[in-house]
Amino acid sequence: MNFLLKLFLIGLSITVLGICSIQYGFLDFTDVTNRLFPLGMFPYYGPNFFTYDLSIGPFPSKNRSSCSCNGFAILAQNVQVDELENLQRRRSEEYQKYQLRLGTKMDSLLLSQANSPLQYPTQGFEVPPLTKRVIPGLALHAQRRRLYKVSLSVKSGVLSVEDVLDGEQVDGQGQSELSISSSSLTQLNDLLSRVTYTSTIYHVKTKDLVHFSFEAYEAIFSIVIKRPSVPVLYDPGTDINTQVTITTKTFLRYEELNILINSIRQVYPKIKIIVADDSLTPEKVTGNNVEHYIMPPAQGWFAGRNLAVSQVTTKYFLWVDDDYIFNNNTRIESFVEIMEKVPELDVVGGAVGKNQFYFHLQYEEGDEEEGGCLRRFHRKKHQSVPGFKDCFFVDGVVNYFLARTDAVRRVGFDPFLKRVAHTEFFLDGLGDLLIASCKGLAVGHQKKRKQSNYRKFRFPGRNDGKNKLAHHYFKNYLKCIKY
């Protein structure tokens, strides 16, 4: 028993002596552990023992596999067989350029090591292109050593330490790799507080990755290189007439259009109305504060929407079809109240009669070669809008909605889609537009009348449908779709 106790006390003394030697710099702990344990096999015992190299990040931001198309429309089948090979090549090339423009290759997943002694900015540091900025928050937190040495490296810029004095050990001034060493941790951190990054490549929006290392520890953080944007604001106005413009598109339905305008004037006698018109034989549309824009014949639904929205000068516009009818319960002020209280919202939809149409879009990016899969679910919502129990977030709404003018202009309406198009706008805006549908915001719908000439354009043949699906195949990089 005495022998075991003596053996334990001797082992404990050696351990204490070893720890003291490491803390005071007489032994290099990294060297000792590398000798005792192969790389990657040293166990974790806390912040002062975590010294093996994890070789962390950056990792690819995507791990994409093919998405299922069971029951979906396969879009490539709608492309002419003799055109498919060339179209697929152009589609793939354009998709790579699209990823490059969006900077998705720089959106790498970064993991920071547990209990790292390195301090650095993980988010929010921006530098204008070709400009120098001090990197905020750089520091080292480590126990006592005879010498402290850190290194930093970048790809799209250069690093420096400002106001370096004689005797301060800084190597690589004005280069992409910088090392700083000192026998004093306080002095080292003072030098780190003066490290600057200068962007050397002009780009309006990109990123650089900084590799920051100390002994076996390494951290990677990003610097956003971004040209500052000039704000583009819309005067919110003083009343509904200066806040909202009503927009519509008409084609061969002047009787319905005049009913709509007259009904608007019963409730809003002064509000501006913009009409985009691609009728085959245009007729004159009159009325106070009505702007009538005549297009070439039969240009289509989305081309007309683009024209109408392009002429809006107010913060918001209300979209209505030309066969709707306002009534005493149609209150645009309720739309505006919601949008003003939830400024993140871009589009708020209501109901046409009793039909509160809305939908949810399920999108999977899919394999990079094949493209994604998209499915639309009718009357499926995300969650309620905070503060508005009768409003809920969705991905698309009915053709009666209030929208922020600048937000919709950023997405736009694809003029390729002439006859049957609605979901496609919300598809293009998926991930960019925040959309809600609200109960109690209703407009009326006029009784339908027989119009054979109109219906011929409104309901085209199968070729239009095939062309639309082929269009989605290239434009939206989709493999399949299900409405």
CSV table of N, CA and C in Angstrom, one decimal, residues 115 141 198 271 289 306 335 338 345 390 393 418 432 449 480:
chain,number,residue,atom,x,y,z
A,115,ASN,N,-12.9,26.3,-28.0
A,115,ASN,CA,-11.9,26.9,-27.0
A,115,ASN,C,-10.7,27.4,-27.7
A,141,HIS,N,-5.6,35.1,-26.9
A,141,HIS,CA,-5.7,34.8,-25.5
A,141,HIS,C,-5.0,33.5,-25.2
A,198,THR,N,-6.3,45.7,-46.9
A,198,THR,CA,-6.6,46.5,-48.1
A,198,THR,C,-7.0,45.7,-49.3
A,271,ILE,N,-57.4,58.9,-56.7
A,271,ILE,CA,-56.2,58.1,-56.8
A,271,ILE,C,-55.8,57.8,-58.2
A,289,ASN,N,-57.2,61.5,-63.8
A,289,ASN,CA,-56.0,60.9,-63.2
A,289,ASN,C,-55.9,59.4,-63.6
A,306,ASN,N,-45.2,44.8,-66.6
A,306,ASN,CA,-43.9,45.5,-66.5
A,306,ASN,C,-44.1,47.0,-66.9
A,335,PHE,N,-54.4,47.6,-46.4
A,335,PHE,CA,-53.2,47.1,-46.9
A,335,PHE,C,-52.0,47.9,-46.5
A,338,ILE,N,-50.8,47.5,-42.8
A,338,ILE,CA,-50.1,46.3,-42.6
A,338,ILE,C,-48.6,46.5,-43.1
A,345,LEU,N,-42.2,43.3,-45.2
A,345,LEU,CA,-43.1,42.7,-46.2
A,345,LEU,C,-42.9,43.4,-47.6
A,390,ASP,N,-54.9,37.7,-38.7
A,390,ASP,CA,-55.5,37.3,-39.9
A,390,ASP,C,-54.6,37.3,-41.1
A,393,PHE,N,-47.8,34.2,-43.7
A,393,PHE,CA,-46.7,34.2,-44.7
A,393,PHE,C,-47.0,33.1,-45.7
A,418,LYS,N,-46.8,35.2,-72.1
A,418,LYS,CA,-47.7,36.2,-72.6
A,418,LYS,C,-49.2,35.9,-72.2
A,432,ASP,N,-36.5,36.2,-52.3
A,432,ASP,CA,-36.2,37.6,-52.4
A,432,ASP,C,-37.4,38.4,-51.9
A,449,ARG,N,-68.8,37.5,-69.1
A,449,ARG,CA,-69.6,37.5,-70.3
A,449,ARG,C,-68.8,36.8,-71.4
A,480,CYS,N,-37.8,19.6,-63.2
A,480,CYS,CA,-39.2,19.2,-63.2
A,480,CYS,C,-40.0,20.2,-62.4
